Amino acid sequence: METTGQATVISNKTLWGGWILSGLVIAFLIFDFGIKLVPLDIVLKSLAELGYPDTVAMGRGLGILLMICTVLYAIPRTSILGAILLTGYLGGAIATQLRVGNPLFSHLLFGVYLGLMVWGGLYLRDPRVRALIPFRGMDD
């Protein structure tokens, strides 16, 4: 068990669950910013389809931004800042999907699903977030 300053106790199951959920998100985001940094042809094609300039600089710029947000999220001391920044990044992705009229559940809400995983993983592993949103019965 992990204990913090104000007698907040997180069970090992909950802590592991949080790190696993966060790890899945981090792994996906590493893949995503990796293909943007290269950038692959599919990234340039997708940028054009979404109405953005299909330039290498645009793909790399998005990749660098996502990499910074992901690294901040992965480091425990800066994870809340990283989650906030990722929420903004995902909000832009959702707005873009809405603007071009992509399907609701597969495209538009994907950013919502990922955002829920970002904050869900952080909630399970970080007592500071748990103190802000106290659900009962989470450490069973």
mmCIF file with all atom_site columns, C-alpha atoms in Angstrom:
data_model
loop_
_atom_site.group_PDB
_atom_site.id
_atom_site.type_symbol
_atom_site.label_atom_id
_atom_site.label_alt_id
_atom_site.label_comp_id
_atom_site.label_asym_id
_atom_site.label_entity_id
_atom_site.label_seq_id
_atom_site.pdbx_PDB_ins_code
_atom_site.Cartn_x
_atom_site.Cartn_y
_atom_site.Cartn_z
_atom_site.occupancy
_atom_site.B_iso_or_equiv
_atom_site.pdbx_formal_charge
_atom_site.auth_seq_id
_atom_site.auth_comp_id
_atom_site.auth_asym_id
_atom_site.auth_atom_id
_atom_site.pdbx_PDB_model_num
ATOM 1   C CA . MET A 1 1   ? 0.000   0.000  0.000   1.00 0.00 ? 1   MET A CA 1
ATOM 2   C CA . GLU A 1 2   ? 1.062   3.572  -0.691  1.00 0.00 ? 2   GLU A CA 1
ATOM 3   C CA . THR A 1 3   ? 0.363   6.208  1.938   1.00 0.00 ? 3   THR A CA 1
ATOM 4   C CA . THR A 1 4   ? 0.471   9.963  1.486   1.00 0.00 ? 4   THR A CA 1
ATOM 5   C CA . GLY A 1 5   ? 0.442   12.955 3.830   1.00 0.00 ? 5   GLY A CA 1
ATOM 6   C CA . GLN A 1 6   ? -3.259  13.100 4.755   1.00 0.00 ? 6   GLN A CA 1
ATOM 7   C CA . ALA A 1 7   ? -3.844  9.415  5.514   1.00 0.00 ? 7   ALA A CA 1
ATOM 8   C CA . THR A 1 8   ? -4.858  8.658  1.936   1.00 0.00 ? 8   THR A CA 1
ATOM 9   C CA . VAL A 1 9   ? -4.278  4.978  1.339   1.00 0.00 ? 9   VAL A CA 1
ATOM 10  C CA . ILE A 1 10  ? -4.327  3.405  -2.106  1.00 0.00 ? 10  ILE A CA 1
ATOM 11  C CA . SER A 1 11  ? -4.508  -0.355 -2.349  1.00 0.00 ? 11  SER A CA 1
ATOM 12  C CA . ASN A 1 12  ? -1.929  -2.151 -4.470  1.00 0.00 ? 12  ASN A CA 1
ATOM 13  C CA . LYS A 1 13  ? -4.692  -3.365 -6.807  1.00 0.00 ? 13  LYS A CA 1
ATOM 14  C CA . THR A 1 14  ? -5.893  0.171  -7.406  1.00 0.00 ? 14  THR A CA 1
ATOM 15  C CA . LEU A 1 15  ? -2.375  1.513  -7.860  1.00 0.00 ? 15  LEU A CA 1
ATOM 16  C CA . TRP A 1 16  ? -1.484  -1.255 -10.338 1.00 0.00 ? 16  TRP A CA 1
ATOM 17  C CA . GLY A 1 17  ? -4.757  -0.720 -12.182 1.00 0.00 ? 17  GLY A CA 1
ATOM 18  C CA . GLY A 1 18  ? -3.968  2.964  -12.519 1.00 0.00 ? 18  GLY A CA 1
ATOM 19  C CA . TRP A 1 19  ? -0.475  2.324  -13.821 1.00 0.00 ? 19  TRP A CA 1
ATOM 20  C CA . ILE A 1 20  ? -1.727  -0.300 -16.286 1.00 0.00 ? 20  ILE A CA 1
ATOM 21  C CA . LEU A 1 21  ? -4.427  2.028  -17.619 1.00 0.00 ? 21  LEU A CA 1
ATOM 22  C CA . SER A 1 22  ? -1.956  4.922  -17.795 1.00 0.00 ? 22  SER A CA 1
ATOM 23  C CA . GLY A 1 23  ? 0.614   2.630  -19.426 1.00 0.00 ? 23  GLY A CA 1
ATOM 24  C CA . LEU A 1 24  ? -1.836  1.698  -22.187 1.00 0.00 ? 24  LEU A CA 1
ATOM 25  C CA . VAL A 1 25  ? -2.525  5.374  -22.843 1.00 0.00 ? 25  VAL A CA 1
ATOM 26  C CA . ILE A 1 26  ? 1.186   6.226  -22.798 1.00 0.00 ? 26  ILE A CA 1
ATOM 27  C CA . ALA A 1 27  ? 1.994   3.352  -25.179 1.00 0.00 ? 27  ALA A CA 1
ATOM 28  C CA . PHE A 1 28  ? -0.663  4.511  -27.640 1.00 0.00 ? 28  PHE A CA 1
ATOM 29  C CA . LEU A 1 29  ? 0.497   8.134  -27.422 1.00 0.00 ? 29  LEU A CA 1
ATOM 30  C CA . ILE A 1 30  ? 4.145   7.106  -27.974 1.00 0.00 ? 30  ILE A CA 1
ATOM 31  C CA . PHE A 1 31  ? 3.054   5.298  -31.140 1.00 0.00 ? 31  PHE A CA 1
ATOM 32  C CA . ASP A 1 32  ? 0.986   8.331  -32.198 1.00 0.00 ? 32  ASP A CA 1
ATOM 33  C CA . PHE A 1 33  ? 3.699   10.931 -31.695 1.00 0.00 ? 33  PHE A CA 1
ATOM 34  C CA . GLY A 1 34  ? 6.262   8.556  -33.210 1.00 0.00 ? 34  GLY A CA 1
ATOM 35  C CA . ILE A 1 35  ? 4.441   8.346  -36.533 1.00 0.00 ? 35  ILE A CA 1
ATOM 36  C CA . LYS A 1 36  ? 4.012   12.119 -36.497 1.00 0.00 ? 36  LYS A CA 1
ATOM 37  C CA . LEU A 1 37  ? 7.711   12.754 -35.871 1.00 0.00 ? 37  LEU A CA 1
ATOM 38  C CA . VAL A 1 38  ? 8.836   10.570 -38.793 1.00 0.00 ? 38  VAL A CA 1
ATOM 39  C CA . PRO A 1 39  ? 6.239   11.572 -40.376 1.00 0.00 ? 39  PRO A CA 1
ATOM 40  C CA . LEU A 1 40  ? 4.667   8.710  -42.278 1.00 0.00 ? 40  LEU A CA 1
ATOM 41  C CA . ASP A 1 41  ? 2.756   9.323  -45.503 1.00 0.00 ? 41  ASP A CA 1
ATOM 42  C CA . ILE A 1 42  ? -0.489  8.391  -43.763 1.00 0.00 ? 42  ILE A CA 1
ATOM 43  C CA . VAL A 1 43  ? 0.037   11.296 -41.354 1.00 0.00 ? 43  VAL A CA 1
ATOM 44  C CA . LEU A 1 44  ? 0.453   13.775 -44.196 1.00 0.00 ? 44  LEU A CA 1
ATOM 45  C CA . LYS A 1 45  ? -2.580  12.322 -45.992 1.00 0.00 ? 45  LYS A CA 1
ATOM 46  C CA . SER A 1 46  ? -4.667  12.528 -42.800 1.00 0.00 ? 46  SER A CA 1
ATOM 47  C CA . LEU A 1 47  ? -3.614  16.140 -42.195 1.00 0.00 ? 47  LEU A CA 1
ATOM 48  C CA . ALA A 1 48  ? -4.769  17.040 -45.707 1.00 0.00 ? 48  ALA A CA 1
ATOM 49  C CA . GLU A 1 49  ? -8.098  15.203 -45.260 1.00 0.00 ? 49  GLU A CA 1
ATOM 50  C CA . LEU A 1 50  ? -8.685  17.074 -41.998 1.00 0.00 ? 50  LEU A CA 1
ATOM 51  C CA . GLY A 1 51  ? -8.042  20.432 -43.637 1.00 0.00 ? 51  GLY A CA 1
ATOM 52  C CA . TYR A 1 52  ? -4.573  21.133 -42.237 1.00 0.00 ? 52  TYR A CA 1
ATOM 53  C CA . PRO A 1 53  ? -1.445  21.859 -44.261 1.00 0.00 ? 53  PRO A CA 1
ATOM 54  C CA . ASP A 1 54  ? 0.009   18.477 -45.268 1.00 0.00 ? 54  ASP A CA 1
ATOM 55  C CA . THR A 1 55  ? 3.575   19.509 -44.512 1.00 0.00 ? 55  THR A CA 1
ATOM 56  C CA . VAL A 1 56  ? 6.288   17.621 -42.679 1.00 0.00 ? 56  VAL A CA 1
ATOM 57  C CA . ALA A 1 57  ? 6.645   20.605 -40.311 1.00 0.00 ? 57  ALA A CA 1
ATOM 58  C CA . MET A 1 58  ? 2.965   20.399 -39.309 1.00 0.00 ? 58  MET A CA 1
ATOM 59  C CA . GLY A 1 59  ? 3.201   16.667 -38.608 1.00 0.00 ? 59  GLY A CA 1
ATOM 60  C CA . ARG A 1 60  ? 6.396   17.060 -36.616 1.00 0.00 ? 60  ARG A CA 1
ATOM 61  C CA . GLY A 1 61  ? 5.020   20.046 -34.729 1.00 0.00 ? 61  GLY A CA 1
ATOM 62  C CA . LEU A 1 62  ? 2.003   18.034 -33.613 1.00 0.00 ? 62  LEU A CA 1
ATOM 63  C CA . GLY A 1 63  ? 4.286   15.109 -32.770 1.00 0.00 ? 63  GLY A CA 1
ATOM 64  C CA . ILE A 1 64  ? 6.565   17.267 -30.608 1.00 0.00 ? 64  ILE A CA 1
ATOM 65  C CA . LEU A 1 65  ? 3.581   18.822 -28.827 1.00 0.00 ? 65  LEU A CA 1
ATOM 66  C CA . LEU A 1 66  ? 2.103   15.395 -28.128 1.00 0.00 ? 66  LEU A CA 1
ATOM 67  C CA . MET A 1 67  ? 5.487   14.052 -26.997 1.00 0.00 ? 67  MET A CA 1
ATOM 68  C CA . ILE A 1 68  ? 5.875   16.869 -24.439 1.00 0.00 ? 68  ILE A CA 1
ATOM 69  C CA . CYS A 1 69  ? 2.350   16.321 -23.085 1.00 0.00 ? 69  CYS A CA 1
ATOM 70  C CA . THR A 1 70  ? 2.891   12.550 -22.889 1.00 0.00 ? 70  THR A CA 1
ATOM 71  C CA . VAL A 1 71  ? 6.233   12.839 -21.082 1.00 0.00 ? 71  VAL A CA 1
ATOM 72  C CA . LEU A 1 72  ? 4.705   15.242 -18.558 1.00 0.00 ? 72  LEU A CA 1
ATOM 73  C CA . TYR A 1 73  ? 1.832   12.797 -18.027 1.00 0.00 ? 73  TYR A CA 1
ATOM 74  C CA . ALA A 1 74  ? 4.188   9.833  -17.545 1.00 0.00 ? 74  ALA A CA 1
ATOM 75  C CA . ILE A 1 75  ? 6.282   11.534 -14.842 1.00 0.00 ? 75  ILE A CA 1
ATOM 76  C CA . PRO A 1 76  ? 4.467   11.295 -11.476 1.00 0.00 ? 76  PRO A CA 1
ATOM 77  C CA . ARG A 1 77  ? 5.469   14.804 -10.331 1.00 0.00 ? 77  ARG A CA 1
ATOM 78  C CA . THR A 1 78  ? 4.061   16.439 -13.469 1.00 0.00 ? 78  THR A CA 1
ATOM 79  C CA . SER A 1 79  ? 1.296   13.967 -14.314 1.00 0.00 ? 79  SER A CA 1
ATOM 80  C CA . ILE A 1 80  ? -1.570  16.332 -13.493 1.00 0.00 ? 80  ILE A CA 1
ATOM 81  C CA . LEU A 1 81  ? -0.135  19.051 -15.753 1.00 0.00 ? 81  LEU A CA 1
ATOM 82  C CA . GLY A 1 82  ? 0.376   16.423 -18.459 1.00 0.00 ? 82  GLY A CA 1
ATOM 83  C CA . ALA A 1 83  ? -3.235  15.244 -18.111 1.00 0.00 ? 83  ALA A CA 1
ATOM 84  C CA . ILE A 1 84  ? -4.507  18.822 -18.397 1.00 0.00 ? 84  ILE A CA 1
ATOM 85  C CA . LEU A 1 85  ? -2.399  19.437 -21.507 1.00 0.00 ? 85  LEU A CA 1
ATOM 86  C CA . LEU A 1 86  ? -3.471  16.109 -23.038 1.00 0.00 ? 86  LEU A CA 1
ATOM 87  C CA . THR A 1 87  ? -7.093  17.074 -22.397 1.00 0.00 ? 87  THR A CA 1
ATOM 88  C CA . GLY A 1 88  ? -6.550  20.246 -24.413 1.00 0.00 ? 88  GLY A CA 1
ATOM 89  C CA . TYR A 1 89  ? -4.793  18.339 -27.197 1.00 0.00 ? 89  TYR A CA 1
ATOM 90  C CA . LEU A 1 90  ? -7.608  15.785 -27.343 1.00 0.00 ? 90  LEU A CA 1
ATOM 91  C CA . GLY A 1 91  ? -10.185 18.583 -27.313 1.00 0.00 ? 91  GLY A CA 1
ATOM 92  C CA . GLY A 1 92  ? -8.580  19.970 -30.459 1.00 0.00 ? 92  GLY A CA 1
ATOM 93  C CA . ALA A 1 93  ? -8.700  16.534 -32.043 1.00 0.00 ? 93  ALA A CA 1
ATOM 94  C CA . ILE A 1 94  ? -12.392 16.209 -31.171 1.00 0.00 ? 94  ILE A CA 1
ATOM 95  C CA . ALA A 1 95  ? -13.136 19.664 -32.601 1.00 0.00 ? 95  ALA A CA 1
ATOM 96  C CA . THR A 1 96  ? -11.299 18.759 -35.810 1.00 0.00 ? 96  THR A CA 1
ATOM 97  C CA . GLN A 1 97  ? -13.260 15.512 -36.199 1.00 0.00 ? 97  GLN A CA 1
ATOM 98  C CA . LEU A 1 98  ? -16.512 17.405 -35.588 1.00 0.00 ? 98  LEU A CA 1
ATOM 99  C CA . ARG A 1 99  ? -15.600 20.089 -38.116 1.00 0.00 ? 99  ARG A CA 1
ATOM 100 C CA . VAL A 1 100 ? -15.017 17.595 -40.938 1.00 0.00 ? 100 VAL A CA 1
ATOM 101 C CA . GLY A 1 101 ? -18.112 15.551 -40.073 1.00 0.00 ? 101 GLY A CA 1
ATOM 102 C CA . ASN A 1 102 ? -16.455 12.227 -39.228 1.00 0.00 ? 102 ASN A CA 1
ATOM 103 C CA . PRO A 1 103 ? -18.492 9.384  -37.657 1.00 0.00 ? 103 PRO A CA 1
ATOM 104 C CA . LEU A 1 104 ? -19.485 9.828  -34.013 1.00 0.00 ? 104 LEU A CA 1
ATOM 105 C CA . PHE A 1 105 ? -18.409 6.648  -32.216 1.00 0.00 ? 105 PHE A CA 1
ATOM 106 C CA . SER A 1 106 ? -15.297 5.708  -34.190 1.00 0.00 ? 106 SER A CA 1
ATOM 107 C CA . HIS A 1 107 ? -13.728 9.113  -34.827 1.00 0.00 ? 107 HIS A CA 1
ATOM 108 C CA . LEU A 1 108 ? -15.377 11.947 -32.943 1.00 0.00 ? 108 LEU A CA 1
ATOM 109 C CA . LEU A 1 109 ? -15.621 10.244 -29.551 1.00 0.00 ? 109 LEU A CA 1
ATOM 110 C CA . PHE A 1 110 ? -12.194 8.565  -29.751 1.00 0.00 ? 110 PHE A CA 1
ATOM 111 C CA . GLY A 1 111 ? -10.650 11.610 -28.064 1.00 0.00 ? 111 GLY A CA 1
ATOM 112 C CA . VAL A 1 112 ? -13.268 11.350 -25.315 1.00 0.00 ? 112 VAL A CA 1
ATOM 113 C CA . TYR A 1 113 ? -12.475 7.668  -24.784 1.00 0.00 ? 113 TYR A CA 1
ATOM 114 C CA . LEU A 1 114 ? -8.756  8.405  -24.602 1.00 0.00 ? 114 LEU A CA 1
ATOM 115 C CA . GLY A 1 115 ? -9.338  11.353 -22.262 1.00 0.00 ? 115 GLY A CA 1
ATOM 116 C CA . LEU A 1 116 ? -11.368 9.158  -19.924 1.00 0.00 ? 116 LEU A CA 1
ATOM 117 C CA . MET A 1 117 ? -8.515  6.664  -19.871 1.00 0.00 ? 117 MET A CA 1
ATOM 118 C CA . VAL A 1 118 ? -5.985  9.455  -19.178 1.00 0.00 ? 118 VAL A CA 1
ATOM 119 C CA . TRP A 1 119 ? -7.921  10.769 -16.196 1.00 0.00 ? 119 TRP A CA 1
ATOM 120 C CA . GLY A 1 120 ? -9.096  7.313  -15.050 1.00 0.00 ? 120 GLY A CA 1
ATOM 121 C CA . GLY A 1 121 ? -5.534  6.009  -14.880 1.00 0.00 ? 121 GLY A CA 1
ATOM 122 C CA . LEU A 1 122 ? -4.408  9.159  -13.082 1.00 0.00 ? 122 LEU A CA 1
ATOM 123 C CA . TYR A 1 123 ? -7.325  8.939  -10.651 1.00 0.00 ? 123 TYR A CA 1
ATOM 124 C CA . LEU A 1 124 ? -6.408  5.386  -9.706  1.00 0.00 ? 124 LEU A CA 1
ATOM 125 C CA . ARG A 1 125 ? -2.681  6.068  -9.250  1.00 0.00 ? 125 ARG A CA 1
ATOM 126 C CA . ASP A 1 126 ? -2.541  9.619  -7.855  1.00 0.00 ? 126 ASP A CA 1
ATOM 127 C CA . PRO A 1 127 ? -3.914  10.470 -4.397  1.00 0.00 ? 127 PRO A CA 1
ATOM 128 C CA . ARG A 1 128 ? -4.030  14.201 -5.273  1.00 0.00 ? 128 ARG A CA 1
ATOM 129 C CA . VAL A 1 129 ? -6.625  13.538 -7.957  1.00 0.00 ? 129 VAL A CA 1
ATOM 130 C CA . ARG A 1 130 ? -8.502  11.138 -5.693  1.00 0.00 ? 130 ARG A CA 1
ATOM 131 C CA . ALA A 1 131 ? -8.694  13.874 -3.036  1.00 0.00 ? 131 ALA A CA 1
ATOM 132 C CA . LEU A 1 132 ? -10.306 16.240 -5.558  1.00 0.00 ? 132 LEU A CA 1
ATOM 133 C CA . ILE A 1 133 ? -12.936 13.710 -6.655  1.00 0.00 ? 133 ILE A CA 1
ATOM 134 C CA . PRO A 1 134 ? -13.716 11.412 -3.729  1.00 0.00 ? 134 PRO A CA 1
ATOM 135 C CA . PHE A 1 135 ? -15.672 8.335  -4.821  1.00 0.00 ? 135 PHE A CA 1
ATOM 136 C CA . ARG A 1 136 ? -16.549 5.892  -2.101  1.00 0.00 ? 136 ARG A CA 1
ATOM 137 C CA . GLY A 1 137 ? -15.528 2.234  -2.174  1.00 0.00 ? 137 GLY A CA 1
ATOM 138 C CA . MET A 1 138 ? -12.630 2.570  -4.630  1.00 0.00 ? 138 MET A CA 1
ATOM 139 C CA . ASP A 1 139 ? -10.050 0.796  -2.432  1.00 0.00 ? 139 ASP A CA 1
ATOM 140 C CA . ASP A 1 140 ? -11.898 -2.472 -1.904  1.00 0.00 ? 140 ASP A CA 1
#
